[in-house]
XYZ file of C-alpha atoms in Angstrom:
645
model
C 84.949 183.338 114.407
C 88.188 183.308 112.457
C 89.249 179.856 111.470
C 92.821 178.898 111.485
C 92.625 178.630 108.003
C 91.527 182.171 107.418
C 94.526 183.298 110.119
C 96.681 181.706 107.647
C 95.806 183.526 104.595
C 95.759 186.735 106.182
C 99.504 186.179 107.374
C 100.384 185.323 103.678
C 99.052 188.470 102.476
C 100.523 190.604 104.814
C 103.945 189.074 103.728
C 103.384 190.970 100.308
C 103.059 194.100 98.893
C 101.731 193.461 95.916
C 98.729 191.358 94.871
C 99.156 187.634 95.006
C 96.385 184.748 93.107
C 94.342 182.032 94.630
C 96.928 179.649 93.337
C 100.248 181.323 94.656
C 98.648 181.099 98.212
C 97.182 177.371 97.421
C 100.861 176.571 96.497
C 102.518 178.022 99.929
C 100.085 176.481 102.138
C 99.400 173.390 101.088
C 95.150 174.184 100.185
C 93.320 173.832 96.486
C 92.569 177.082 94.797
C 88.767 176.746 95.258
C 89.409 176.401 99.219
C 91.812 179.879 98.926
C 88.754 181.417 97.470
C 85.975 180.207 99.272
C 87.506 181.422 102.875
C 88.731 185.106 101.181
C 85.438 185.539 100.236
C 84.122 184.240 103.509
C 86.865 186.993 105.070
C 85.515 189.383 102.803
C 82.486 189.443 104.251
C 83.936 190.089 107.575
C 85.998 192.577 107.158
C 84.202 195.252 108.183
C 84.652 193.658 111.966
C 88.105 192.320 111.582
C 89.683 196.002 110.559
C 90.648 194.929 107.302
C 89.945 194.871 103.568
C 90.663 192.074 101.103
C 90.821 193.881 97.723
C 90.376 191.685 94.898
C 92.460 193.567 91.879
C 91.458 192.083 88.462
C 93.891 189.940 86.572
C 96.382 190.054 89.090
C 94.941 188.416 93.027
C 94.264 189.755 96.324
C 95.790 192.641 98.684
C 95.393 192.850 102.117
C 95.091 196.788 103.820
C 94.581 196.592 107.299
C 92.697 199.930 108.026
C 91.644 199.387 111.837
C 95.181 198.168 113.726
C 93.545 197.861 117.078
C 90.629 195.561 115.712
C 92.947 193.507 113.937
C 95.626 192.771 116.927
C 92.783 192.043 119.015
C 90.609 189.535 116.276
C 93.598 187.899 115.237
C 95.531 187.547 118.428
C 92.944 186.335 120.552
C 91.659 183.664 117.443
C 95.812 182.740 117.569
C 95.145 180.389 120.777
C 91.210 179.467 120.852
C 92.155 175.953 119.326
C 92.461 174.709 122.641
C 89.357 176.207 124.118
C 87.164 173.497 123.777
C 84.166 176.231 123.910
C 85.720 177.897 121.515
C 87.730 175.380 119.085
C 85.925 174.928 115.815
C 86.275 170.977 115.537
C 86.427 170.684 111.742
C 90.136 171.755 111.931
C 92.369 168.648 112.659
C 94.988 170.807 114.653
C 92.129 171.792 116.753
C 91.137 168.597 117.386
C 94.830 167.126 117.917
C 94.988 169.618 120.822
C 91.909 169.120 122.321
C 92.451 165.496 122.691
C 96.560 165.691 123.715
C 94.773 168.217 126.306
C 92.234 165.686 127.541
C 94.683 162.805 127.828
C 97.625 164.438 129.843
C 95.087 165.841 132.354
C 92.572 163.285 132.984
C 93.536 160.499 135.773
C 91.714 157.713 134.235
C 91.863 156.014 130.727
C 89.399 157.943 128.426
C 87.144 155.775 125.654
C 87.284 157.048 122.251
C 84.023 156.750 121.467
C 83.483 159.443 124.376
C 86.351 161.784 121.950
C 83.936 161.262 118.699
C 80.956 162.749 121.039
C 82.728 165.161 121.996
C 84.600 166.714 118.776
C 81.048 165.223 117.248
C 83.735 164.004 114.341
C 83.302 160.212 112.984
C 85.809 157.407 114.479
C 88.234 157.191 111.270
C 88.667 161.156 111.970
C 89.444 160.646 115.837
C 91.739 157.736 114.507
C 94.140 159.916 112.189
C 94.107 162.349 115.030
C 95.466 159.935 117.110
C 98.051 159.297 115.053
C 99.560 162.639 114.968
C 98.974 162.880 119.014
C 100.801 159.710 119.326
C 103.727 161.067 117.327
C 103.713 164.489 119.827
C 103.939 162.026 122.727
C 106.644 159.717 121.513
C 108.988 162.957 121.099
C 108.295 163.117 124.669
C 108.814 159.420 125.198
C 105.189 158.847 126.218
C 102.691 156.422 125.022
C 99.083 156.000 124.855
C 97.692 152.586 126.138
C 94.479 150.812 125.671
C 93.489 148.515 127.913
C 89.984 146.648 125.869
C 86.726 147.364 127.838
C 88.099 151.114 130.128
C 89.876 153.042 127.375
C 92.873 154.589 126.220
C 95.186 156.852 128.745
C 99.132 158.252 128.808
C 101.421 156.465 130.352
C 105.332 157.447 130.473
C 107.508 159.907 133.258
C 105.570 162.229 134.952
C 108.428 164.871 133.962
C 108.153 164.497 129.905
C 104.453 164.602 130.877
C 104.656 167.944 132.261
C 107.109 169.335 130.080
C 104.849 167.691 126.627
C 101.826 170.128 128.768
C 104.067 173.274 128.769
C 104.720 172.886 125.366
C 101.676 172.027 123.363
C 98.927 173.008 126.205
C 100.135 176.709 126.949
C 99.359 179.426 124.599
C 102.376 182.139 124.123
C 102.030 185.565 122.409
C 105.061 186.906 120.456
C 107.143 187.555 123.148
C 106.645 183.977 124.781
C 104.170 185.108 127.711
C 101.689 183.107 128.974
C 98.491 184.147 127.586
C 95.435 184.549 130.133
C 93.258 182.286 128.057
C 95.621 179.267 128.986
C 94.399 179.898 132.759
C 91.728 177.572 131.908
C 94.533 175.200 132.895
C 96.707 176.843 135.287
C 95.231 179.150 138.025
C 96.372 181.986 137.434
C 96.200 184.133 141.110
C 98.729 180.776 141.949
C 100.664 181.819 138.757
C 100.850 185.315 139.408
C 101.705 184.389 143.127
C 104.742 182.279 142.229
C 105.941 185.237 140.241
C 106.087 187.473 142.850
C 108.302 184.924 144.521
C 110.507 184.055 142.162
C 111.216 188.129 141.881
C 111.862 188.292 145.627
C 114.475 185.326 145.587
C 116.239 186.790 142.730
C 116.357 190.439 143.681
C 117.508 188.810 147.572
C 120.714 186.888 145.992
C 121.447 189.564 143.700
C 121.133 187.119 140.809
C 119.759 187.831 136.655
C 116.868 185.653 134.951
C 115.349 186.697 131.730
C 111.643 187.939 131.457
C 111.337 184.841 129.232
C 113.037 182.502 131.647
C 110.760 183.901 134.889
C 107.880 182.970 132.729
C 108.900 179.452 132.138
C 110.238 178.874 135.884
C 106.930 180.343 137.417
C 104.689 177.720 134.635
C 106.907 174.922 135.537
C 106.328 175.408 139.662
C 102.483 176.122 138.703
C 102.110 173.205 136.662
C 104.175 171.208 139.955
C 101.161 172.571 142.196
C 98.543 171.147 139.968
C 100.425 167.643 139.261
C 100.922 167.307 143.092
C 97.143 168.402 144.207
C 95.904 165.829 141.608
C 98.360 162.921 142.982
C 100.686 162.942 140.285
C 104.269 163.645 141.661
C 107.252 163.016 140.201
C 109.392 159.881 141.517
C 112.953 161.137 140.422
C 115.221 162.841 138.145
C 117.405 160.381 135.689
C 120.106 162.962 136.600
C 121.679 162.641 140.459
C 121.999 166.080 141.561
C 123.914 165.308 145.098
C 126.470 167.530 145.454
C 125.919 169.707 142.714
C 124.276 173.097 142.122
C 124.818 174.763 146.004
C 123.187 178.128 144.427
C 120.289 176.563 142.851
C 119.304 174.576 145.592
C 119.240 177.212 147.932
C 116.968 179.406 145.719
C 114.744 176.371 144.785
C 114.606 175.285 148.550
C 113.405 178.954 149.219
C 111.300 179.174 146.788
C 109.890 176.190 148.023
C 109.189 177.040 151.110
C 107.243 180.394 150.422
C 105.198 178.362 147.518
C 103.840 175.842 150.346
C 103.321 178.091 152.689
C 101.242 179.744 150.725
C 99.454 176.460 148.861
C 99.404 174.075 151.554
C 100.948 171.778 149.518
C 103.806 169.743 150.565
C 106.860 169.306 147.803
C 109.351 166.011 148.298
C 112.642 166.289 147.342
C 112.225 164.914 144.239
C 110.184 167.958 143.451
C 112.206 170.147 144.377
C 114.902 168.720 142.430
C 112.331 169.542 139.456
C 112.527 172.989 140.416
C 116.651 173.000 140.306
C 116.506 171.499 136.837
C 114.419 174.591 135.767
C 116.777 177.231 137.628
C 119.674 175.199 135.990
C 117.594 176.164 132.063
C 118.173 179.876 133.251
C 120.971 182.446 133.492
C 120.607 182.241 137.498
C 124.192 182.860 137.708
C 125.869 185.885 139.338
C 128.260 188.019 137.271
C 130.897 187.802 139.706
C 130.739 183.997 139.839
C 131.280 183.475 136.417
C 135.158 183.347 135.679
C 135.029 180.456 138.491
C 132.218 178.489 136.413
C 133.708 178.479 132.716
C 136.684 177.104 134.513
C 134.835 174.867 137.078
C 132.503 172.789 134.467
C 132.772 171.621 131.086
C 132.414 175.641 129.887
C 136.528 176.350 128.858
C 136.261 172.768 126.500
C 132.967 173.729 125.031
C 133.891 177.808 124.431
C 137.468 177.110 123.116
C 135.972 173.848 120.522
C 133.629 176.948 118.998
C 135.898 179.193 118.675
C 137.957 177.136 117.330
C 135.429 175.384 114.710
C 134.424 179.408 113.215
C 138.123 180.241 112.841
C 138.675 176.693 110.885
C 135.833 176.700 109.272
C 134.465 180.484 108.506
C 137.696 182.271 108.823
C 136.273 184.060 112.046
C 138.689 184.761 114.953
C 136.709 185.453 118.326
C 140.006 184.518 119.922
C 140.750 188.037 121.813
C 136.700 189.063 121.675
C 136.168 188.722 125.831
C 132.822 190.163 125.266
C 131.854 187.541 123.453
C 133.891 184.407 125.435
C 132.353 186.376 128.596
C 128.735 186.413 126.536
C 129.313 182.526 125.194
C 130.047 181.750 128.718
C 126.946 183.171 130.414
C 124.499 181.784 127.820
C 126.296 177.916 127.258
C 125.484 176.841 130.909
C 122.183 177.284 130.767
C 121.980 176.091 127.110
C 123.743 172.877 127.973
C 121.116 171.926 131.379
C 118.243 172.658 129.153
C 119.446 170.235 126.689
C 120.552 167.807 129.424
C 117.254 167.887 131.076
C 114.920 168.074 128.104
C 113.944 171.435 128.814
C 111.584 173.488 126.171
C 112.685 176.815 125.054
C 111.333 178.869 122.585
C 112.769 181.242 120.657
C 110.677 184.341 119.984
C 112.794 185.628 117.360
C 113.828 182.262 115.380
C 112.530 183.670 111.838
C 113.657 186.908 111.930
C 117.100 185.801 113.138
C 117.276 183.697 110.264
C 116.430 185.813 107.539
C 118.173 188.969 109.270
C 121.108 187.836 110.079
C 121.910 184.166 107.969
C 125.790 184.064 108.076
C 125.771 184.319 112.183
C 122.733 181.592 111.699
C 125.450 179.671 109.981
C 128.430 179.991 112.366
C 125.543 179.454 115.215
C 124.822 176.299 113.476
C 128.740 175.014 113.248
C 129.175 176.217 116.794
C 126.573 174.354 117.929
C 128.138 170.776 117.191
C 130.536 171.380 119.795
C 127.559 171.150 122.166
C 126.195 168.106 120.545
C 129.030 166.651 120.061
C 129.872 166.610 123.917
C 126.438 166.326 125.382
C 125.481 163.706 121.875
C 121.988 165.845 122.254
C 120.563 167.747 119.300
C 120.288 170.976 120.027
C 117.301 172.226 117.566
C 117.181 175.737 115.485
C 115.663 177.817 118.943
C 118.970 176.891 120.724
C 121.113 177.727 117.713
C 119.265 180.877 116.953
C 120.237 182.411 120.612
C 123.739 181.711 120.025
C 123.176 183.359 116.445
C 122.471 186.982 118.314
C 125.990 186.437 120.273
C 127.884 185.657 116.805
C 125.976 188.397 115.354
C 127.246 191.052 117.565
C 131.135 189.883 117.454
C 130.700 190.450 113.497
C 129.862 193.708 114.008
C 132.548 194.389 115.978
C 134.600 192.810 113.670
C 133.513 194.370 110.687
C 133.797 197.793 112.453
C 137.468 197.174 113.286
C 138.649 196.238 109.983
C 136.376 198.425 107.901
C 138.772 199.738 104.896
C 138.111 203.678 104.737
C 136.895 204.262 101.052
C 140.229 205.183 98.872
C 138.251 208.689 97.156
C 139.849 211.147 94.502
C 138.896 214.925 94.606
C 138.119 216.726 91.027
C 137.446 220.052 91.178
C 137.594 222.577 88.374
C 137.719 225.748 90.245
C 141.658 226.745 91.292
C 143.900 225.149 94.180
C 141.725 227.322 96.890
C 138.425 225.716 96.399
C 140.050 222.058 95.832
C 141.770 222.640 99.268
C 138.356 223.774 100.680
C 136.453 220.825 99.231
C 139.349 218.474 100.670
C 139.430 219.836 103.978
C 136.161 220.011 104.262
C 135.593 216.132 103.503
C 138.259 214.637 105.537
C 136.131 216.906 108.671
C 133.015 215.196 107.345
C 133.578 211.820 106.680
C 136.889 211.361 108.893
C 137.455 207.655 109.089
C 135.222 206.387 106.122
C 136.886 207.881 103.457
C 140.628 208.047 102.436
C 141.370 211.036 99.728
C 144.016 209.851 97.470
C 143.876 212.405 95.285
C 142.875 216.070 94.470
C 143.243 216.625 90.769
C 141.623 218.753 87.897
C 139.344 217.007 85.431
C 141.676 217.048 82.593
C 144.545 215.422 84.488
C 141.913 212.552 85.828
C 142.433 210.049 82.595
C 146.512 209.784 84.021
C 145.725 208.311 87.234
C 144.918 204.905 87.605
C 141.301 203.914 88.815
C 141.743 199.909 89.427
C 142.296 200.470 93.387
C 139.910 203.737 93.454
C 136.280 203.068 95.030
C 134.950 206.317 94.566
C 134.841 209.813 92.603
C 133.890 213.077 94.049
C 133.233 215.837 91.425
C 132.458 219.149 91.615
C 132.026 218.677 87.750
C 130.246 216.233 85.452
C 131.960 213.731 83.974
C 131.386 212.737 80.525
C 133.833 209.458 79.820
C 132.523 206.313 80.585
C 134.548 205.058 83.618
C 134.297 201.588 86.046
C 134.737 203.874 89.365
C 131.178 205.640 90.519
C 131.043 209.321 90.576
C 129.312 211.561 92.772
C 129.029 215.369 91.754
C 128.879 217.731 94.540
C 128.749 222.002 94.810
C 132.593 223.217 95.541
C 131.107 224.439 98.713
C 129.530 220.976 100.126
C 126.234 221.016 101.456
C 123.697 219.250 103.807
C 122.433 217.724 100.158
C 125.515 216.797 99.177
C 126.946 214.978 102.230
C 123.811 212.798 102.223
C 124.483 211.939 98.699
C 128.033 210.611 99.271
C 126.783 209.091 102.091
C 124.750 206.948 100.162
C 126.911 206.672 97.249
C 129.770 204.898 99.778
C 127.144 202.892 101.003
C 126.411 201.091 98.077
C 130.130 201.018 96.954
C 130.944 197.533 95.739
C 134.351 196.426 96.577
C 135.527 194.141 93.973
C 132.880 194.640 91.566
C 129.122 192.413 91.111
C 129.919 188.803 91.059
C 127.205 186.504 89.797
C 126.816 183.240 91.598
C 124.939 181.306 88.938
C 126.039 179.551 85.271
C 123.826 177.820 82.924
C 124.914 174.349 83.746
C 123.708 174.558 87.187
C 120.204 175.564 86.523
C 117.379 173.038 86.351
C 114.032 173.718 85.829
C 110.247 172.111 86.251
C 111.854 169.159 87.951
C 109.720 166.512 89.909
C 110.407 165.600 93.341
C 108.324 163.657 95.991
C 110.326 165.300 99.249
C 113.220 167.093 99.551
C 115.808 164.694 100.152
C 115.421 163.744 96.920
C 115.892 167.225 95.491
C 119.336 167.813 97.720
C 120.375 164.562 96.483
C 119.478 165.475 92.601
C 121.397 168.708 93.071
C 124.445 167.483 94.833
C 124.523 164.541 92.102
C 124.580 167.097 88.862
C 127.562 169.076 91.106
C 129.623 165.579 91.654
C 129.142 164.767 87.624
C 130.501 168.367 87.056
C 133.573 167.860 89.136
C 132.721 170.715 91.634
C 131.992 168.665 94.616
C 132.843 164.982 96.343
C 130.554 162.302 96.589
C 129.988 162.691 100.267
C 128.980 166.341 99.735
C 125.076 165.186 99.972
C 125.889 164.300 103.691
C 127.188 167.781 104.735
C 124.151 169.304 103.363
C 122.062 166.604 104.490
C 123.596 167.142 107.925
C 122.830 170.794 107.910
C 119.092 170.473 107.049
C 118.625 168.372 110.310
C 120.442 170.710 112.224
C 117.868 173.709 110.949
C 115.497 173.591 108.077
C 116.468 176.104 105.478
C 113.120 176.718 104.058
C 112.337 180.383 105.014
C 108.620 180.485 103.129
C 107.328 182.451 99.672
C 107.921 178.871 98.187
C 112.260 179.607 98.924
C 114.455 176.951 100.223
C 117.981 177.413 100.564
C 119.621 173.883 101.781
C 123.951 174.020 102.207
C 126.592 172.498 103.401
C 127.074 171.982 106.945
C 130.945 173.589 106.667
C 132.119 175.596 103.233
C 133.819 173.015 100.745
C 133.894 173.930 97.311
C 136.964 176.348 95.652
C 134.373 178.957 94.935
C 131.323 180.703 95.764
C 128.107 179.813 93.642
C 124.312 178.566 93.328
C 122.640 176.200 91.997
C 119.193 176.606 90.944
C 116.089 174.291 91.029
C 112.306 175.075 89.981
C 109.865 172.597 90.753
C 106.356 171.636 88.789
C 104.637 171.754 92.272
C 105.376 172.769 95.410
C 106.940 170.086 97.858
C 106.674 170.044 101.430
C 110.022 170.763 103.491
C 109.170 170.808 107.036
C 106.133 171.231 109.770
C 103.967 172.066 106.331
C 105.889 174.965 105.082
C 106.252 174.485 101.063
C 109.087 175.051 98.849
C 108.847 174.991 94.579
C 112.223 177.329 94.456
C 115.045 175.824 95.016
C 118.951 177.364 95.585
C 121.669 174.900 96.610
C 123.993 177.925 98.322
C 127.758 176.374 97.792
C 129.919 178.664 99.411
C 133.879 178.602 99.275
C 136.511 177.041 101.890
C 137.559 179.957 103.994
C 134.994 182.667 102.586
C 135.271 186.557 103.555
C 133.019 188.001 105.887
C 132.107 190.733 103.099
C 131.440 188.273 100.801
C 129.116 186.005 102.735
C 127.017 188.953 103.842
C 126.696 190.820 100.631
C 125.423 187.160 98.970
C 123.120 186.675 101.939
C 121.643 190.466 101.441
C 121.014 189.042 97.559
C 119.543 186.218 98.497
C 117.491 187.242 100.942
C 116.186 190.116 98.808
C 115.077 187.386 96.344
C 112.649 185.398 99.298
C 111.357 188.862 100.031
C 110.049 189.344 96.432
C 107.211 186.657 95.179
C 107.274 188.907 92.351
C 110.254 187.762 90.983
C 109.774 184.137 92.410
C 106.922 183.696 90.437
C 108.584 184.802 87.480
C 111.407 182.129 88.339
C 108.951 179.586 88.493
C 107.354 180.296 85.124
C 110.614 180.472 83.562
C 111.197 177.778 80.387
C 115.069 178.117 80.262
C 117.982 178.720 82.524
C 118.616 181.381 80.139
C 115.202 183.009 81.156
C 115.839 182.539 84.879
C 119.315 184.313 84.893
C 117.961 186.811 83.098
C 115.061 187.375 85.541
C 117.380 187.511 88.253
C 120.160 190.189 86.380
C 117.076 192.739 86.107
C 116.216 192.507 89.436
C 119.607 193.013 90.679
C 119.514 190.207 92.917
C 122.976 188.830 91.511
């Protein structure tokens, strides 16, 4: 059986393409060399049933080739949620344990002794006592405690709601996509599951109303987890929240559904229950499309929309102003948002990390449009939250950036008579229409007269030999199917006002030592406020930001900023550590960039510095080389010949 562990490392090495060491691996997650090598080998061994090879390449690490895709989706998928399987869990791994025993105290009825836990994990009582600690910290997030009571034993005590939402979270394994997994049916029953579905389906294709594959899967474990609760005695008493006279849709749908879910159980729901089951419809887009002009302006939804749109036009020079797709997106999505945070509701965003590294500068307006929300509910509303409003933001860029896109400004040289340069022109301006805007059509000799400061591209039909600023692309005087792709790709990678590099000397450090990473932001901020590029409350913006969303986004990279752009330029500052630190839920960081990004920045410019960045946290190569560098000197360097700035 595949130990967590081992699942780790094999996700690390399919992050590279190139071999990595022991100690690069020990470093980014948090084990001692000798452990990294022990469980490779161990995998090593194995590999012949896992559909994989670990090559060990001589001076340089390990590389992973999966050769058997099938094998491998089913080892490691299925190995993903054993840990809380308690037939399956291999006890020696304290996150194993942790589960087992959060598992055993939110379903049993009576107080549990811990010697009973130490039997049963077969683990000594100091290790069952560290566990506890960490399950007691997952409880008080739900504002539940654990209780001993000397001479019967230890149980939960706390709402019966936070109970049940703590068990959706932490007891229910989720693939990828967030479904339920059928391994997790040791707890739920799953024909009930599956039966509650088909219900929910029904109600919503009967009102003519949308809900999200993700959200049906939530609503249908919340009602399941309801059926086992009541069955067992456990029912909830009531809501904090008084929902008389509120939600008429909801509570129709949740009376129906209701209805249909007892007749089929036996099981008889009070109101208060029911009431449960309105707070979940209110987490979901249960609204109908026609309906939803008279929402933004019946609730709170016109304040909330108008404060972020607003906040990215102050802030990131972003007007959304006249986008009605997006208000009309914003809109849909808020509601929901807004009674999930109200109600403690968990939600889980399948696509957090790629959303982060993909797309970073709509992460960032997510994350400044988000405080309108907390701001009005005073809730935090978390990274999974922030990351769904990211897609919306996302897709108003686009249109943004497709409705001010500058056509190229181009000049023509061909050598070949008037004929052929009105061929080649006509030609282009066919091909390339809107993306390119021919200034010029000249001969080669006449070329030097014209001036190239506001000229973003040269096509040729002739090589040029002077050494000019503008890039040149030489074509046949009768274009071809080659051709076009190569000024395709030429204007792709034209750079508008020429490289900028982000970084000086004097904000480089190197082989620092810090304990956490407050104390690195702080360090960092502090050199920037002695240099007079920075006030002295900029360590609380960035401070801010970090607790909205960490910023580490793994291969040993952190990025921390501001909350909102403050400084009168765009640059980085640079910090290697001696060893790795730990910045959040045991991700490590040793790499360091303070990103300090200008008041009012252009959209260009933010996403062409993301795209450098985040080619730099795709390449360990080149971190490693950063973090054996000896001079700031040595570090730009590195950086120049990679072409990362």
């Amino acid at each position: 059986m595949i130990s967590k562990r081992q699942k780790d490392i094999v996700l690390s090495l399919m992050k590279v393409k190139e071999p990595v060491t022991a100690e690069w691996m020990a470093k980014e997650l948090g084990f001692s060399d000798r452990t990294i090598r022990n469980e490779i080998k161990e995998l090593q061994s194995q590999c012949s049933s896992l559909g994989i090879i670990i090559e060990s390449v001589r001076g340089k690490g390990y590389i992973l080739d999966i050769k058997d895709y099938e094998v491998f989706e089913k080892e490691f998928n299925s190995n993903e949620n054993e840990a809380i399987d308690e037939n399956k869990s291999d006890f020696s791994v304290q996150e194993n344990r942790v589960m087992y025993i959060l598992k055993r105290f939110l379903l049993e009825k009576g107080p549990i002794k811990i010697e009973n836990l130490e039997g049963e994990l077969f683990v000594s009582k100091p290790k069952v006592q560290n566990d506890l600690k960490i399950v007691r910290e997952i409880l008080e997030r739900y504002q539940l405690k654990l209780v001993t009571r000397p001479h019967y034993g230890t149980q939960v005590e706390g709402d019966e709601y936070m109970k049940r939402l703590c068990l959706s979270s932490f007891m229910l394994s989720r693939n990828s996509n967030l479904i339920i997994e059928s391994n997790s049916f040791h707890v739920l029953d799953e024909n009930l599951f599956e039966k509650i579905k088909e219900i929910i389906v029904k109600k919503v294709n009967e009102y003519k109303i949308e809900i999200s594959d993700i959200a049906l899967e939530n609503l249908a474990t919340h009602i399941t987890i309801g059926c086992k609760r009541i069955e067992e005695g456990f029912v909830i008493e009531s809501l904090e929240h008084d929902l008389t006279g509120k939600y008429p849709l909801e509570k129709i749908v949740a009376n129906e559904i209701v209805k249909e879910v007892e007749e089929f159980t036996g099981f008889k729901f009070p109101q208060s229950e029911i009431n449960y089951i309105i707070v979940h419809l209110l987490g979901t887009k249960l609204i109908h499309k026609n309906t939803l002009k008279e929402f933004s302006h019946f609730d709170e939804l016109d304040n909330i929309i108008h404060c972020m749109l607003e906040r990215l036009k102050n802030e990131l020079n972003w007007d959304f102003h006249d986008d009605e797709e997006f208000i009309q997106s914003m809109t849909l999505h808020i509601r929901p948002a807004m009674n999930r945070l109200r109600y403690n509701l968990n939600i889980r965003n399948p696509l957090l990390n790629e959303i982060k590294r993909k797309y970073p500068s709509a992460f960032e307006g997510a994350a400044i449009a988000s405080r309108c929300i907390e701001e009005y509910l005073e809730i935090e509303v978390g990274e999974n939250e922030i990351a769904y409003i990211a897609l919306h933001i996302g897709v108003a860029l686009e249109k943004m950036k497709t409705r001010q896109k500058r056509p190229k400004r181009v000049i023509v040289v061909c050598a070949s008579g008037v004929g052929s340069a009105r061929l080649l022109y006509y030609r282009l301006q066919n091909v390339f229409k809107d993306e390119i805007d021919i200034v010029a059509s000249t001969n080669y000799y006449q070329l030097k007269e014209y001036d190239l400061s506001s000229i973003d591209f040269i096509i040729s039909t002739i090589p040029i030999k002077e050494v000019i600023v503008v890039p040149v692309q030489v074509v046949n005087t009768f274009l071809g199917e080659e051709d076009i792709e190569n000024i395709r790709e030429g204007l792709l990678h034209v750079k508008k006002n020429g490289e900028k590099s982000y970084l000086d000397e004097s904000r480089v450090f190197i082989h620092k030592d810090f304990g956490d990473k407050e104390s690195a932001i702080r360090f960092l901020c502090e050199e920037l406020y002695k240099q007079k590029l920075v006030s002295k409350d900029y360590i609380n913006s960035v401070l801010e930001r970090e607790s909205l969303a960490p910023t580490s986004f793994g291969n040993l990279v952190a990025i921390p900023h501001a909350l909102t752009p403050e400084t009168e330029d765009t640059f980085w500052t640079i910090c290697t550590l001696r060893k790795p630190i730990e910045w959040t839920d045991k991700q490590m960081v040793q790499f360091i960039c303070l990103l300090n990004v200008k008041k009012e920045p252009n959209e260009d410019d933010l996403e062409g510095m993301y795209k450098r960045l985040l080619a730099l946290i795709e390449n360990s190569a080149t971190v490693k080389k950063i973090l054996k560098g000896k001079s700031a000197e040595e570090i730009i360097r590195i950086l120049n010949d990679t072409k990362l700035i």
